CSV table of C-alpha atoms in Angstrom, one decimal:
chain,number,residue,atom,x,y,z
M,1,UNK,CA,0.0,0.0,0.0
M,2,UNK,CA,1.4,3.6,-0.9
M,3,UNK,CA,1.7,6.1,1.6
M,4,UNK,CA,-0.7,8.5,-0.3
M,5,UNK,CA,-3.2,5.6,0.3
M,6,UNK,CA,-2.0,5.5,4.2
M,7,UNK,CA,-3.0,8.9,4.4
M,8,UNK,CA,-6.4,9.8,2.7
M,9,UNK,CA,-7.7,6.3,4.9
M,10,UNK,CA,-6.0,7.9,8.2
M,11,UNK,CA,-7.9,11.2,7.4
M,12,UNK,CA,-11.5,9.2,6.1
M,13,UNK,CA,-10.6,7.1,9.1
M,14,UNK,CA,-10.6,10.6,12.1
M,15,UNK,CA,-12.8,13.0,9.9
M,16,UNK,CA,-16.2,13.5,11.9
M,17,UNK,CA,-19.1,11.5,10.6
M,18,UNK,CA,-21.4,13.2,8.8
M,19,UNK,CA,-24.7,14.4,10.1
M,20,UNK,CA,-27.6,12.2,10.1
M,21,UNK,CA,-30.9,13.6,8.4
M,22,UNK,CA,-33.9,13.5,10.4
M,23,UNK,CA,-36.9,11.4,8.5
M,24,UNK,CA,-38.9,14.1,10.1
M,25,UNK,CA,-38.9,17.6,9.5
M,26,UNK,CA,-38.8,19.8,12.9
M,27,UNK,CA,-41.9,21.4,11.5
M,28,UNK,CA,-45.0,19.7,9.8
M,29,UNK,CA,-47.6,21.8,9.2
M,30,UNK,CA,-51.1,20.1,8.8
M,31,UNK,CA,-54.8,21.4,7.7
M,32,UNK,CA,-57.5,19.3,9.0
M,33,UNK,CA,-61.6,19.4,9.0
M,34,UNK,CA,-63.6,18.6,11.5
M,35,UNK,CA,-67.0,17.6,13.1
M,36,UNK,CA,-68.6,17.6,16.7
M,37,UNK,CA,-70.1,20.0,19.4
M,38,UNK,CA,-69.4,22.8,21.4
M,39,UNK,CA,-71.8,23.8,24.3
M,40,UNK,CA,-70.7,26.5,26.6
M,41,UNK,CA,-72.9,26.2,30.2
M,42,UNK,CA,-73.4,29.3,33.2
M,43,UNK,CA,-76.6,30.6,34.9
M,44,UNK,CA,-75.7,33.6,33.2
M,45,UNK,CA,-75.5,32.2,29.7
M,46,UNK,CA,-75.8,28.9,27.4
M,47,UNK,CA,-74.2,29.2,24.2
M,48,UNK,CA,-73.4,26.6,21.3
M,49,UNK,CA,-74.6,23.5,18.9
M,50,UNK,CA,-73.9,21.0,16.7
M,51,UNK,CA,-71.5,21.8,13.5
M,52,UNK,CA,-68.2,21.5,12.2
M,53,UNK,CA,-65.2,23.2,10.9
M,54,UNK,CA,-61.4,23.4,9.3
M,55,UNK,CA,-58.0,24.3,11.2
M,56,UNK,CA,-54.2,24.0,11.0
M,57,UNK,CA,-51.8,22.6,13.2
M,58,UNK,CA,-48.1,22.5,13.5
M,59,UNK,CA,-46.3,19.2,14.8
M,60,UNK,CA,-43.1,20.1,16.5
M,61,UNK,CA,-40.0,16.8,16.6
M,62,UNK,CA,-43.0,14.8,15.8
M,63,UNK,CA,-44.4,15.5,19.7
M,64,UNK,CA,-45.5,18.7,20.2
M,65,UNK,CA,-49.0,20.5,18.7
M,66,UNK,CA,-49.5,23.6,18.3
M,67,UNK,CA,-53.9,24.5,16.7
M,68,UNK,CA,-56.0,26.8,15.9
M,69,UNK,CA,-59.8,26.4,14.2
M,70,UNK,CA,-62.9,27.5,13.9
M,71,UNK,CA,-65.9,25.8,13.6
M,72,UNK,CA,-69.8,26.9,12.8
M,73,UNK,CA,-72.0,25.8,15.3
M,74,UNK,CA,-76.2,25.3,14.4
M,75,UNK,CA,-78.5,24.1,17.3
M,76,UNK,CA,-79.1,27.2,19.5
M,77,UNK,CA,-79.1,29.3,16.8
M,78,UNK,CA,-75.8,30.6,14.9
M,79,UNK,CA,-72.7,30.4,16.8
M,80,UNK,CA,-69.2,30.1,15.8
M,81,UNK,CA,-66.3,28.3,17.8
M,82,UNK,CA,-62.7,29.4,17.2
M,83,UNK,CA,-60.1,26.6,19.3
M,84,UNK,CA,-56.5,27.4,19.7
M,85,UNK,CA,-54.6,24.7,21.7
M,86,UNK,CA,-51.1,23.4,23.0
M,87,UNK,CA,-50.2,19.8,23.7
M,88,UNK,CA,-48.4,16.5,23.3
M,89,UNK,CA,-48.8,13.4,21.3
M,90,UNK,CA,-47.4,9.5,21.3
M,91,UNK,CA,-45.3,9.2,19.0
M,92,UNK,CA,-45.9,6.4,16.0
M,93,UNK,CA,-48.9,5.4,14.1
M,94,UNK,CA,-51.3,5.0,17.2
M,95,UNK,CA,-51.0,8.8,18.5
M,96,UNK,CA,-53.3,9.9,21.2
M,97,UNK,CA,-52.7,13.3,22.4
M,98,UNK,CA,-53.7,15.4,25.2
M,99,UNK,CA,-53.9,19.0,24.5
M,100,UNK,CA,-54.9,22.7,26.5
M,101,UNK,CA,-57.3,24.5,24.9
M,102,UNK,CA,-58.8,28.3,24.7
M,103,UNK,CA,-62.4,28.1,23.4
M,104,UNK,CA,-64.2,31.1,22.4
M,105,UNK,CA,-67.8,30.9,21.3
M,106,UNK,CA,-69.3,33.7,19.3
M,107,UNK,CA,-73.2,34.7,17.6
M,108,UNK,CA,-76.3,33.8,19.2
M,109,UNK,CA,-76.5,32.7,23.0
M,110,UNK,CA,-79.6,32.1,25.2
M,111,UNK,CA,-79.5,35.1,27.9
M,112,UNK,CA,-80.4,34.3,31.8
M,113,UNK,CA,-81.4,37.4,33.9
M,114,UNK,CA,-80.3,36.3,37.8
M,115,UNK,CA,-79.8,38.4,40.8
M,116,UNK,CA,-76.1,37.9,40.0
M,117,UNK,CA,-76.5,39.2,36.0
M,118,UNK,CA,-79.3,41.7,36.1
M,119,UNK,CA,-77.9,42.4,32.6
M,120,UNK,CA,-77.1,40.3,29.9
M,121,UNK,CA,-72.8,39.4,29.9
M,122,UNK,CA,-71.3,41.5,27.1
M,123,UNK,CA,-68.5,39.6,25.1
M,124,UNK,CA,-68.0,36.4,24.0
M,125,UNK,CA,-68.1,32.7,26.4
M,126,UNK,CA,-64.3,32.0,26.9
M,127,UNK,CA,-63.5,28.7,28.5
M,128,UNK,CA,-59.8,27.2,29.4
M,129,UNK,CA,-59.4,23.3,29.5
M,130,UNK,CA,-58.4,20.2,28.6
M,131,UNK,CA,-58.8,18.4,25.4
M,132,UNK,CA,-57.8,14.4,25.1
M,133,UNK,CA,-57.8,12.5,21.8
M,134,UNK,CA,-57.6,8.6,22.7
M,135,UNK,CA,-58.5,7.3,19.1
M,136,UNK,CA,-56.1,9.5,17.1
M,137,UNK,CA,-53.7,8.2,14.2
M,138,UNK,CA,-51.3,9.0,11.6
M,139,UNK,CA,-50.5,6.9,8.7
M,140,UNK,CA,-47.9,8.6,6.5
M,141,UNK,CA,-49.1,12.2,5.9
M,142,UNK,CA,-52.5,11.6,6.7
M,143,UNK,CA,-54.0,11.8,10.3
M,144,UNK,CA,-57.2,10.6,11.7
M,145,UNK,CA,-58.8,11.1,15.4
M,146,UNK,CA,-62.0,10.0,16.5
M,147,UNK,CA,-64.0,10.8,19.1
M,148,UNK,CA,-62.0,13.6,21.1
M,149,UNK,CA,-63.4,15.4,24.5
M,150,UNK,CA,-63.1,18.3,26.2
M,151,UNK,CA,-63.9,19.9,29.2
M,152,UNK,CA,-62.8,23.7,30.1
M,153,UNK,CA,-63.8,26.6,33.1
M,154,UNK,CA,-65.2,30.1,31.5
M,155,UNK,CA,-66.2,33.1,33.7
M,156,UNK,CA,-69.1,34.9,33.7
M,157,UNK,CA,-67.6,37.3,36.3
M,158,UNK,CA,-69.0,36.5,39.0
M,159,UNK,CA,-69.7,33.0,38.7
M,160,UNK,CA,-68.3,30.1,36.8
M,161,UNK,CA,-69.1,28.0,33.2
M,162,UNK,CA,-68.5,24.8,31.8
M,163,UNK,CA,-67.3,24.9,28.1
M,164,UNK,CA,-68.0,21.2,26.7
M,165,UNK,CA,-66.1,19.7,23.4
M,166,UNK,CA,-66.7,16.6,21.5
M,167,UNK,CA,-65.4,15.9,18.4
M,168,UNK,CA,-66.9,13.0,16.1
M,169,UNK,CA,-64.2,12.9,13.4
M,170,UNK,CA,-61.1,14.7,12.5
M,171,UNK,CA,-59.5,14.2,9.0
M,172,UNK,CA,-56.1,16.0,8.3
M,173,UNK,CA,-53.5,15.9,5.8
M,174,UNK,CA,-49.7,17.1,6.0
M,175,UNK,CA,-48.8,20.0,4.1
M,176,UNK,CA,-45.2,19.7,4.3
């Protein structure tokens, strides 16, 4: 063997490896669709129905969610639902997630006149809570989830409101 040889497989031999790609990007951004209900629950105020809607969501390492939809709500007369939420998933093709959620609901409301609210609330039903999705997976791009609840606190100011979620079905598809 030549010395020339000795020394380009000495310096192959103690040059650092290279990298290693990721199959996964560090960012997948996903729309998705969805259908279910979204009842919002005080002595003040009940607000909500039965509907569905479209959002996007970004995956972070595969793990971490980041969402935000809306949805149109029909059942106690026009209401919208916009979601934005934080959370973790399982990682794989079986990936149940739990997330936090912010739910606003917005448009028509039945009213309660108490001691408490002499007055109507001004502003929309905001509730904070928890979101899990047992039945949730994702094959390739695509990403299924079925039969997701939720449960959140609102205020009234004073007193206190339940914000309910289900959700039926949830289609998505990976953008990138």
């Amino acid at each position: 063997m030549s010395i020339s040889a000795l020394v380009i497989l000495s310096a192959l031999a103690t040059s650092p490896a290279a990298p290693e790609v990721s199959e996964s990007p560090r960012h997948q951004f996903s729309l998705y669709g969805r259908s279910g209900a979204s009842i919002y629950l005080s002595s003040a105020r009940t607000q909500g129905g039965v509907g569905g809607g479209f959002g996007v969501r970004d995956t972070v390492d595969g793990r971490w969610l980041l969402q935000a939809d809306v949805n149109a709500l029909t059942g106690l007369g026009s209401a919208f639902a916009v979601r934005v939420g934080a959370g973790v998933q399982r990682q794989g093709w079986w990936t149940p997630a739990a997330l936090v959620t912010l739910t606003g609901l917005f448009g028509d409301r039945l009213d309660f006149l108490t001691p408490e609210h002499p007055v109507p609330v001004a502003g929309p039903s905001l509730g904070l809570g928890l979101t899990v999705a047992p039945a949730r997976f994702t094959l390739g791009k695509a990403q299924v989830s079925v039969l997701e609840l939720g449960v959140g606190v609102g205020t009234d100011n004073p007193g206190l409101g339940l914000v309910y979620g289900l959700t039926l079905l949830e289609v998505g598809v990976a953008l990138w």
